[in-house]
Amino acid sequence: MQIILRATFLIATLVAGLGVAVLPARAVVEIDINKGVVEPLPIAITEFISADGTGAEIASVVEADLRRSGLFAPIEKGAFIEKISNPDAAPRFQDWTVINAQALVTGKVSETADGRLKAEFRLWDTYAGQQLIGEQFFTSKDKWRRVAHIIADAIYQRLTGESGYFDTRIVYVDESGPRNNRVKRLAIMDQDGANQRFLTDGRAIVLTPRFSPTRQEITYMSYEGGQPQVYLLQLETGQRELVGNFPGMTFAPRFSPNGQQIVMSLLRDDGNSNIFAMDLRSRNTTRLTTANAIDTSPSYSPDGSQIVFTSDRGGRAQIYVMSASGGDPKRISFGDGSYSTPVWSPRGDLIAFTKQTRGEFQIGVMRTDGSGERILSSGFLQEGPTWSPNGRVVMFFRQPAGSAGPQLYSIDLTGRNEQKIPTANYGSDPAWSPLLE
Amino acid sequence: MLSIAAIAKHPVSIALVAALALAGCANKQVPNSAADIGLGGAGGPPGSQQEFTVSVGDRIFFDLDSSSIRADAQQVLSRQAQWLNKYQNYTITVEGHADERGTREYNLALGARRAASARDFLVARGVAANRIRTISYGKERPVATCDDISCWSQNRRAVTVLNGGSS
């Protein structure tokens, strides 16, 4: 089901004589995000022309997305020289280069005859004097924020060469009430904190929601039955379903990359926990670990061939990698401290983790063989990393000493760009969705 | 919830909660219920929930990231086993808990391991296994909510909750 219609328009006549203007090959402006330190790209994002305030609102959401990525430095509107009145015409490029805008975004929002929203935008390379992107979108009016995020993703992708992550959502645990009697509700919101809504009523403790990579579905753990167990929740219908019928606690669920399996921990009667995979169609379970240990927090590699997980089989919690069909796990974390909550990057190159060392909690990343460990953030209590779908940003939750509850933060792989994610109450256990369809 | 029911059943314990809260250091510990007070105080009538909670001791504590039953905990569990063997009409739930100094999923597993350790000790002391249910709350239900060791050490616990029977 396509909610937002998208079209590229090739209006080559716009840019004098440049029939190839929309082809990307000649662009001057680009960001190499693989460099260690990235100087944010100065970009001018003009208010989209519209009869009401929608154009300005869409432009401001685009601007906020790009600014929070840390890769763009949107220029103060007061510095703009040219006032865009016809976004279909080429801008006066020198008016933009003189204020050091290397890229320019213009746009227009209007209403179609059948009452739908039509949004158009163009991305310009001001120094090359050419249009880089021109696209238009048709959708219902209430989807205007999604259109803005899709535009921001298009700009991000065109200028960095990598897919964006703005048209995504976060499922997390909303926390309210006193610390010794917390009310926890599943909540979902856009990645920028907008459109928050609750998915459960707070009567049962709910933990660790995770998105299906393929369906509008999440898996999570809930105390609603007698035993805490793993459940599935359909986001569109609200339908909930217990995953399997196990004698003991099931926890730490996560989908396989193809969405057809759930891997999770199952508590044994002797108090140890092992990792099992369940096929969601046949409901057959496969036992993947057998150690007399705590084996938990499993996460698939994006190709589905391997699983990274936490185990204390060596004494303290450390990170191990094994084949997705089980077998002998290989320990990959060897630093000073204990390691848990490993999560494989969607790009496949890194594993994010929580590390406890010297009384601190750290969020870090390492290569999949355990080398190249880098700490992105340290603090009193922070845990639970989740990856943006492009593998460039990690979100987690943090509770400073003396505070009444945790809040959500994101940090990019440089460790320099940390952003607080606004939530209605306290928030924990964030999970990032794939890019929306 | 069980803890609320326990308070309702034994109004005297509410006064006890209030007294302890006043006596304790400011705001560091806010007990949920009679079951959160721990040891000491006046016991109730023989075989009562209050006697079990207050005189026998309904909880044991663990070292950091450990599920070993400490020597002090062995005494408490031995008393629990004695009492449970005397009052056979009760079934129990052993709740395993962890402090906040661990990650969520690991601590769910750690709480489960603590509950299993306490259960195994009770079974070894003659309490029938089929009278015992275990559940882990991980770090979801701290009784003490400050951000230092004085609270964490209270939260690393296994609590034996009486489920029913006449009292």
XYZ file of C-alpha atoms in Angstrom:
604
model
C 0.000 0.000 0.000
C 1.585 3.203 -1.159
C 0.598 6.047 1.117
C 2.700 8.686 -0.507
C 2.989 8.952 -4.279
C 6.388 10.054 -5.387
C 7.576 11.307 -8.760
C 10.781 12.740 -10.092
C 10.266 15.611 -12.448
C 12.739 16.303 -15.173
C 12.238 19.923 -16.005
C 15.465 20.453 -17.795
C 14.326 23.704 -19.321
C 14.627 25.246 -15.907
C 18.346 25.407 -16.051
C 19.354 27.054 -19.281
C 20.666 24.568 -21.783
C 21.257 21.852 -19.234
C 19.227 18.956 -20.430
C 21.305 16.717 -18.198
C 20.997 18.903 -15.160
C 19.200 16.282 -13.108
C 21.877 13.696 -13.638
C 24.008 13.533 -10.533
C 27.420 13.088 -12.089
C 28.563 16.683 -12.181
C 27.756 17.770 -8.670
C 30.336 19.763 -6.808
C 28.670 19.644 -3.452
C 28.938 16.448 -1.451
C 29.751 15.189 2.009
C 32.188 12.380 2.634
C 30.804 10.912 5.837
C 33.538 8.331 6.021
C 36.033 10.977 6.992
C 36.797 11.123 10.682
C 35.584 14.655 11.284
C 32.952 16.076 9.000
C 32.529 19.809 8.660
C 28.756 20.304 8.435
C 27.684 21.405 4.969
C 26.174 24.909 4.837
C 22.739 24.546 3.283
C 19.940 27.065 2.736
C 16.467 25.641 3.213
C 13.863 28.158 2.122
C 10.269 28.147 3.251
C 8.247 26.185 0.743
C 5.754 28.401 -1.022
C 2.190 27.654 0.101
C -1.140 29.351 0.638
C -1.114 28.465 4.331
C 1.641 27.692 6.827
C 2.216 24.142 5.604
C 5.124 25.090 3.354
C 7.010 26.723 6.214
C 6.240 23.796 8.507
C 7.517 21.228 6.025
C 10.682 23.244 5.439
C 11.287 23.501 9.177
C 10.956 19.727 9.652
C 13.399 19.169 6.758
C 15.771 21.660 8.337
C 15.517 20.082 11.798
C 16.199 16.596 10.397
C 19.269 17.730 8.508
C 20.590 19.805 11.400
C 20.247 16.963 13.913
C 22.207 14.637 11.631
C 25.246 16.775 12.376
C 26.213 16.695 8.702
C 24.440 19.882 7.684
C 24.572 23.456 8.946
C 21.324 25.117 7.866
C 21.863 28.834 7.313
C 19.875 31.387 9.304
C 16.974 32.598 7.170
C 17.737 36.206 8.033
C 20.900 35.952 5.937
C 19.024 35.000 2.784
C 19.297 37.590 -0.017
C 17.037 36.183 -2.687
C 13.421 35.707 -1.757
C 12.172 32.664 -3.624
C 8.825 33.511 -5.151
C 8.767 31.006 -7.996
C 10.327 27.712 -6.884
C 10.028 26.377 -10.435
C 12.524 28.911 -11.716
C 16.259 28.679 -11.298
C 17.445 30.715 -8.312
C 20.060 33.472 -8.546
C 22.913 31.191 -7.558
C 25.311 34.027 -6.716
C 22.864 35.266 -4.065
C 23.336 31.915 -2.335
C 27.041 31.349 -2.848
C 27.736 34.787 -1.393
C 26.196 33.654 1.930
C 28.200 30.422 1.607
C 25.191 28.187 0.961
C 26.658 25.256 -0.906
C 23.273 23.674 -1.380
C 19.827 25.237 -1.646
C 16.402 23.726 -1.131
C 13.288 25.313 -2.599
C 9.769 23.992 -2.719
C 6.082 24.490 -3.053
C 3.061 23.000 -1.319
C -0.414 23.109 -2.782
C -3.757 21.379 -2.613
C -4.936 19.159 -5.440
C -8.453 19.313 -6.855
C -9.425 16.300 -4.749
C -8.171 17.895 -1.563
C -4.853 16.127 -1.271
C -1.506 17.618 -0.453
C 0.981 18.160 -3.262
C 4.536 18.920 -2.205
C 7.397 19.632 -4.579
C 10.985 20.402 -3.852
C 14.236 20.989 -5.649
C 17.777 20.648 -4.365
C 20.298 22.941 -6.043
C 24.065 22.872 -6.191
C 24.748 26.593 -5.896
C 28.389 26.574 -6.998
C 27.768 24.274 -9.991
C 24.603 26.210 -10.720
C 22.491 23.144 -11.304
C 19.547 21.236 -9.963
C 20.458 18.015 -8.179
C 16.993 16.694 -7.369
C 13.461 17.602 -8.313
C 10.626 15.565 -6.868
C 6.954 15.862 -6.101
C 4.730 14.011 -3.669
C 0.991 13.510 -3.365
C -0.530 12.447 -0.087
C -3.298 13.122 2.393
C -2.814 16.328 4.353
C -2.179 14.607 7.683
C 0.945 12.979 6.227
C 2.785 16.271 5.799
C 5.481 15.387 8.324
C 6.243 12.155 6.504
C 6.625 14.087 3.273
C 9.087 16.386 5.022
C 11.099 13.409 6.322
C 11.132 11.813 2.859
C 12.426 15.087 1.395
C 15.117 15.258 4.089
C 16.099 11.664 3.297
C 16.349 12.488 -0.416
C 18.622 15.463 0.322
C 20.733 13.438 2.740
C 21.116 10.611 0.247
C 21.962 12.904 -2.671
C 24.607 14.797 -0.737
C 26.160 11.994 1.323
C 25.737 9.075 -1.076
C 24.094 7.017 1.673
C 20.450 6.377 2.406
C 18.855 8.530 5.065
C 16.970 7.591 8.230
C 14.475 10.382 8.783
C 11.334 8.639 7.512
C 11.485 6.150 10.365
C 9.843 5.534 13.699
C 10.965 4.625 17.180
C 9.174 2.155 19.423
C 10.172 2.518 23.068
C 9.006 2.085 26.646
C 7.285 5.101 28.166
C 7.971 5.317 31.894
C 5.920 7.155 34.488
C 5.318 6.909 38.220
C 7.835 6.431 41.039
C 11.033 4.487 40.499
C 9.986 1.654 42.781
C 6.601 1.277 41.120
C 7.059 2.285 37.515
C 4.273 2.207 34.986
C 5.674 1.097 31.643
C 3.811 1.421 28.379
C 4.881 0.652 24.854
C 4.937 3.837 22.819
C 5.712 4.689 19.230
C 6.741 7.953 17.625
C 8.485 9.405 14.599
C 12.291 9.431 14.877
C 12.200 13.151 15.731
C 9.783 12.626 18.635
C 6.613 13.727 16.824
C 3.322 11.794 16.712
C 3.798 9.903 19.970
C 1.129 7.385 20.837
C 0.799 4.527 23.305
C 0.454 0.900 22.297
C -0.258 -0.652 25.711
C -2.185 0.603 28.729
C 0.437 0.281 31.465
C -1.276 -2.442 33.491
C 1.563 -4.883 32.801
C 5.295 -4.206 32.734
C 6.472 -4.220 29.120
C 10.100 -4.285 28.006
C 12.435 -4.387 25.016
C 10.194 -3.786 21.975
C 11.795 -4.434 18.553
C 10.517 -3.825 15.031
C 9.936 -6.450 12.432
C 12.167 -5.643 9.460
C 9.396 -6.621 7.045
C 5.980 -6.015 8.606
C 4.146 -3.431 10.706
C 4.779 -5.569 13.732
C 6.853 -5.511 16.898
C 7.985 -8.143 19.344
C 8.404 -7.349 23.039
C 8.336 -8.855 26.504
C 5.390 -8.445 28.845
C 4.367 -9.484 32.357
C 0.688 -9.591 31.408
C 0.443 -13.359 31.847
C 1.569 -15.266 34.912
C 5.105 -15.540 33.539
C 6.929 -12.788 31.695
C 6.897 -13.834 28.053
C 7.596 -12.671 24.532
C 4.678 -11.303 22.518
C 3.953 -10.021 19.024
C 1.940 -6.867 18.419
C 0.455 -5.897 15.053
C 0.797 -2.128 14.809
C -2.119 -1.594 12.429
C -4.693 -3.720 14.219
C -3.374 -3.652 17.774
C -3.686 -7.441 17.868
C -1.406 -9.122 20.414
C -0.208 -12.675 20.425
C 1.884 -14.786 22.787
C 4.938 -16.238 21.038
C 4.988 -19.918 21.874
C 3.965 -21.710 25.033
C 7.027 -22.117 27.198
C 7.165 -23.266 30.808
C 9.589 -20.540 31.873
C 10.286 -16.921 31.148
C 11.031 -15.953 27.542
C 12.809 -12.655 26.960
C 15.192 -10.618 24.816
C 13.349 -11.184 21.512
C 14.574 -9.924 18.158
C 13.490 -10.601 14.586
C 15.662 -12.226 11.957
C 16.443 -9.958 8.976
C 13.824 -11.690 6.812
C 11.203 -11.244 9.522
C 10.359 -14.951 9.604
C 12.063 -15.913 12.827
C 12.361 -14.603 16.346
C 15.477 -15.298 18.323
C 15.168 -14.990 22.114
C 16.254 -16.279 25.498
C 14.411 -19.032 27.291
C 14.905 -19.561 31.007
C 15.781 -23.111 32.025
C 14.482 -24.673 35.198
C 17.987 -24.587 36.707
C 18.122 -20.803 36.458
C 20.318 -20.562 33.373
C 19.109 -19.039 30.124
C 19.808 -20.208 26.585
C 19.074 -18.867 23.127
C 16.351 -20.282 20.907
C 15.054 -19.365 17.482
C 11.396 -19.753 16.592
C 10.075 -19.931 13.053
C 6.983 -17.735 13.062
C 5.167 -19.815 10.440
C 5.732 -23.333 11.676
C 6.239 -22.249 15.308
C 9.073 -24.747 15.515
C 11.814 -23.805 17.939
C 15.496 -24.530 17.562
C 17.838 -24.464 20.503
C 21.013 -22.559 19.619
C 23.034 -22.555 22.858
C 23.423 -25.112 25.631
C 25.901 -23.614 28.101
C 25.202 -23.550 31.831
C 25.207 -19.787 31.618
C 23.205 -16.682 31.006
C 22.964 -16.461 27.212
C 20.865 -13.506 26.157
C 20.411 -10.405 23.964
C 20.788 -12.209 20.627
C 20.962 -10.134 17.430
C 21.289 -11.397 13.845
C 23.832 -10.190 11.335
C 22.008 -8.413 8.476
C 22.627 -11.347 6.122
C 21.047 -13.666 8.687
C 24.030 -15.992 8.827
C 25.326 -15.169 12.315
C 24.061 -14.221 15.759
C 25.841 -12.018 18.280
C 24.801 -12.391 21.918
C 25.746 -11.827 25.560
C 26.962 -14.679 27.730
C 28.523 -14.992 31.164
C 29.873 -18.489 30.366
C 33.390 -17.175 30.909
C 32.553 -15.625 34.303
C 31.431 -12.130 33.417
C 29.109 -10.964 30.681
C 30.938 -10.810 27.348
C 29.972 -10.734 23.688
C 30.037 -13.863 21.539
C 29.312 -14.584 17.878
C 27.998 -17.886 16.555
C 26.429 -19.277 13.405
C 22.687 -18.595 13.136
C 22.209 -22.348 13.313
C 24.079 -22.566 16.604
C 27.403 -24.211 17.210
C 30.549 -23.147 18.931
C 30.434 -19.436 19.809
C 33.520 -17.258 19.551
C 34.127 -14.580 22.148
C 34.821 -11.179 20.587
C 34.910 -8.728 23.539
C 38.122 -8.610 25.536
C 38.287 -5.121 26.974
C 38.375 -4.126 30.635
C 34.878 -4.644 32.010
C 31.740 -6.510 31.063
C 29.855 -6.237 27.792
C 26.194 -6.749 26.976
C 23.314 -5.818 24.625
C 25.222 -6.368 21.364
C 23.337 -5.207 18.274
C 24.551 -5.860 14.757
C 24.626 -2.800 12.488
C 22.280 -2.916 9.485
C 25.383 -2.261 7.347
C 26.952 -5.387 8.786
C 30.263 -3.750 9.638
C 29.905 -2.988 13.348
C 28.373 -4.234 16.572
C 27.044 -1.704 19.072
C 27.126 -2.668 22.745
C 26.807 -1.559 26.348
C 30.005 -1.820 28.371
C 30.305 -1.584 32.133
C 33.677 -0.575 33.423
C 34.935 1.312 36.460
C 31.457 2.081 37.693
C 30.352 3.579 34.384
C 28.112 2.470 31.567
C 29.354 3.100 28.058
C 27.810 2.868 24.616
C 30.334 1.722 22.050
C 30.917 -0.018 18.751
C 33.389 -2.649 17.643
C 34.027 -4.505 14.421
C 32.352 -7.864 14.123
C 35.589 -9.639 15.066
C 35.854 -7.519 18.213
C 38.634 -5.269 16.963
C 38.523 -1.494 16.733
C 36.475 -0.877 19.882
C 35.347 2.739 20.170
C 33.363 4.255 23.017
C 30.791 6.787 21.833
C 29.363 7.834 25.181
C 30.091 7.228 28.878
C 27.904 7.913 31.875
C 26.395 6.785 35.131
C 23.735 4.562 33.588
C 23.079 4.163 29.886
C 22.333 1.122 27.820
C 20.398 -0.474 25.009
C 21.790 0.805 21.680
C 19.664 0.563 18.533
C 20.853 1.417 15.017
C 19.450 3.855 12.505
C 18.635 1.893 9.332
C 21.655 3.351 7.552
C 24.027 2.280 10.335
C 25.296 5.819 10.987
C 23.521 6.690 14.233
C 22.893 4.821 17.469
C 20.034 5.580 19.841
C 20.097 4.500 23.491
C 18.715 5.541 26.884
C 20.476 7.287 29.719
C 19.661 7.938 33.363
C 22.081 10.309 35.080
C 22.815 9.780 38.782
C 20.176 11.389 40.954
C 17.647 11.743 38.168
C 14.142 10.356 38.424
C 14.142 8.481 35.129
C 15.798 7.693 31.820
C 15.609 9.570 28.534
C 16.412 8.755 24.931
C 19.492 10.020 23.123
C 21.071 9.501 19.739
C 24.729 9.768 18.860
C 26.451 9.420 15.514
C 29.425 7.178 14.881
C 31.880 10.030 15.341
C 30.684 10.310 18.948
C 30.511 14.076 18.491
C 26.902 14.631 17.590
C 24.676 13.686 20.511
C 20.998 14.612 20.456
C 18.278 14.219 23.054
C 15.102 12.693 21.663
C 12.026 14.424 23.108
C 9.460 12.115 24.743
C 6.289 12.829 26.696
C 7.528 11.140 29.883
C 10.647 9.173 30.711
C 11.695 6.741 28.018
C 13.816 3.590 27.718
C 14.445 0.573 25.476
C 14.275 2.419 22.143
C 14.208 0.449 18.881
C 14.610 2.071 15.491
C 12.363 1.000 12.621
C 13.583 0.297 9.108
C 12.898 3.047 6.570
C 9.140 3.181 6.102
C 7.613 1.858 2.896
C -1.510 -6.896 43.474
C -0.316 -9.099 46.182
C 1.630 -6.484 48.096
C -1.366 -4.176 48.206
C -3.518 -7.024 49.369
C -1.001 -7.709 52.107
C -1.267 -4.158 53.382
C -5.033 -4.208 53.273
C -5.072 -7.419 55.236
C -2.744 -6.168 57.906
C -3.387 -2.519 58.610
C -0.901 -2.638 61.468
C 1.867 -3.090 58.937
C 1.027 0.257 57.355
C 1.897 1.982 60.595
C 5.104 0.000 60.671
C 5.971 1.111 57.146
C 5.406 4.714 58.109
C 7.502 4.404 61.251
C 10.391 2.822 59.410
C 10.218 5.358 56.626
C 10.474 8.158 59.176
C 13.277 6.477 61.007
C 15.262 5.714 57.888
C 17.458 8.150 56.033
C 15.511 10.724 54.129
C 13.660 9.498 51.064
C 16.288 6.992 50.139
C 14.018 4.076 50.674
C 10.328 4.020 50.058
C 8.958 0.629 50.942
C 6.173 -0.656 48.720
C 4.499 -2.756 51.293
C 4.936 -4.787 54.425
C 6.918 -7.241 52.363
C 9.494 -4.583 51.617
C 10.422 -3.841 55.183
C 12.701 -6.779 55.690
C 13.666 -8.231 59.017
C 12.877 -7.144 62.511
C 9.837 -5.801 64.307
C 6.977 -7.614 65.956
C 5.794 -10.832 64.388
C 2.157 -11.654 63.879
C 0.249 -14.700 65.076
C 1.883 -18.084 64.430
C 1.454 -19.214 60.862
C 0.460 -15.770 59.659
C 1.770 -13.907 56.662
C 2.991 -11.226 59.021
C 4.956 -13.709 61.078
C 6.609 -14.999 57.953
C 7.457 -11.557 56.641
C 8.620 -9.985 59.855
C 9.877 -12.740 62.160
C 11.068 -15.386 59.726
C 12.299 -12.935 57.122
C 10.892 -13.002 53.623
C 13.995 -11.983 51.668
C 17.654 -12.631 51.140
C 20.316 -10.471 49.554
C 23.050 -11.204 47.019
C 26.479 -9.903 46.140
C 27.019 -7.962 42.940
C 26.331 -10.041 39.799
C 26.067 -13.174 41.948
C 23.386 -15.725 42.642
C 25.303 -17.569 45.378
C 23.423 -17.934 48.648
C 25.457 -16.037 51.268
C 25.853 -17.288 54.834
C 23.363 -14.719 56.181
C 20.922 -15.722 53.453
C 21.283 -19.401 54.339
C 20.020 -18.618 57.839
C 16.999 -16.777 56.497
C 16.179 -19.491 53.975
C 16.582 -22.186 56.599
C 14.062 -20.377 58.792
C 11.753 -20.012 55.787
C 12.012 -23.731 55.051
C 11.280 -24.600 58.658
C 8.272 -22.350 58.710
C 6.991 -23.567 55.333
C 7.422 -27.168 56.395
C 5.329 -26.403 59.449
C 2.627 -24.496 57.575
C 2.079 -26.772 54.609
C -1.000 -24.928 53.379
C 1.004 -22.177 51.721
C 2.368 -22.150 48.236
C 5.006 -19.548 47.510
C 6.431 -17.429 44.746
C 10.117 -16.666 44.916
C 10.763 -13.336 43.213
C 14.280 -12.742 41.927
C 15.491 -9.171 41.595
C 18.590 -7.362 40.399
C 19.975 -3.916 41.073
C 20.128 -1.257 38.377
C 23.844 -1.785 37.687
C 23.340 -4.202 34.856
C 21.621 -4.132 31.494
C 17.949 -5.001 31.306
C 17.965 -8.408 29.655
C 21.003 -9.671 31.513
C 19.363 -8.609 34.764
C 16.167 -10.461 33.913
C 18.311 -13.582 33.609
C 20.237 -12.745 36.777
C 17.013 -12.255 38.754
C 15.806 -15.609 37.462
C 19.008 -17.276 38.552
C 18.694 -15.788 42.044
C 15.112 -16.990 42.343
C 16.226 -20.464 41.240
C 19.069 -20.462 43.805
C 16.697 -19.579 46.625
C 14.155 -22.155 45.420
C 16.800 -24.883 45.232
C 17.913 -24.097 48.765
C 14.343 -24.340 50.060
C 13.812 -27.623 48.213
C 17.029 -28.987 49.700
C 15.595 -28.096 53.122
C 12.486 -30.138 52.443
C 10.014 -27.722 50.894
C 8.179 -29.513 48.082
C 9.181 -28.172 44.688
C 5.591 -28.119 43.521
C 4.750 -25.540 46.179
C 7.264 -23.101 44.718
C 6.882 -20.870 41.701
C 9.645 -18.490 40.627
C 9.556 -15.230 38.715
C 12.230 -12.722 37.787
C 11.634 -8.999 37.866
C 15.131 -8.136 36.718
C 15.710 -4.515 37.699
C 12.064 -3.554 37.227
C 11.026 -3.469 40.876
C 13.686 -1.879 43.086
C 12.691 -1.351 46.722
C 15.375 1.251 47.316
C 15.823 3.988 44.776
C 18.934 5.975 45.533
C 21.892 5.884 43.160
C 24.527 4.277 45.342
C 25.550 0.990 46.882
C 23.309 1.444 49.945
C 20.302 0.978 47.694
C 21.751 -1.405 45.134
C 22.614 -3.924 47.834
C 18.976 -3.917 48.999
C 17.695 -4.438 45.483
C 19.816 -7.533 44.773
C 17.351 -9.840 46.451
C 15.083 -12.825 46.356
C 11.738 -12.355 48.090
C 9.580 -15.247 49.151
C 5.930 -14.303 48.763
C 3.203 -16.421 50.343
C 0.462 -17.142 47.859
C -2.405 -18.365 49.838
C -3.696 -20.636 52.446
C -5.315 -19.738 55.712
C -3.432 -17.418 57.968
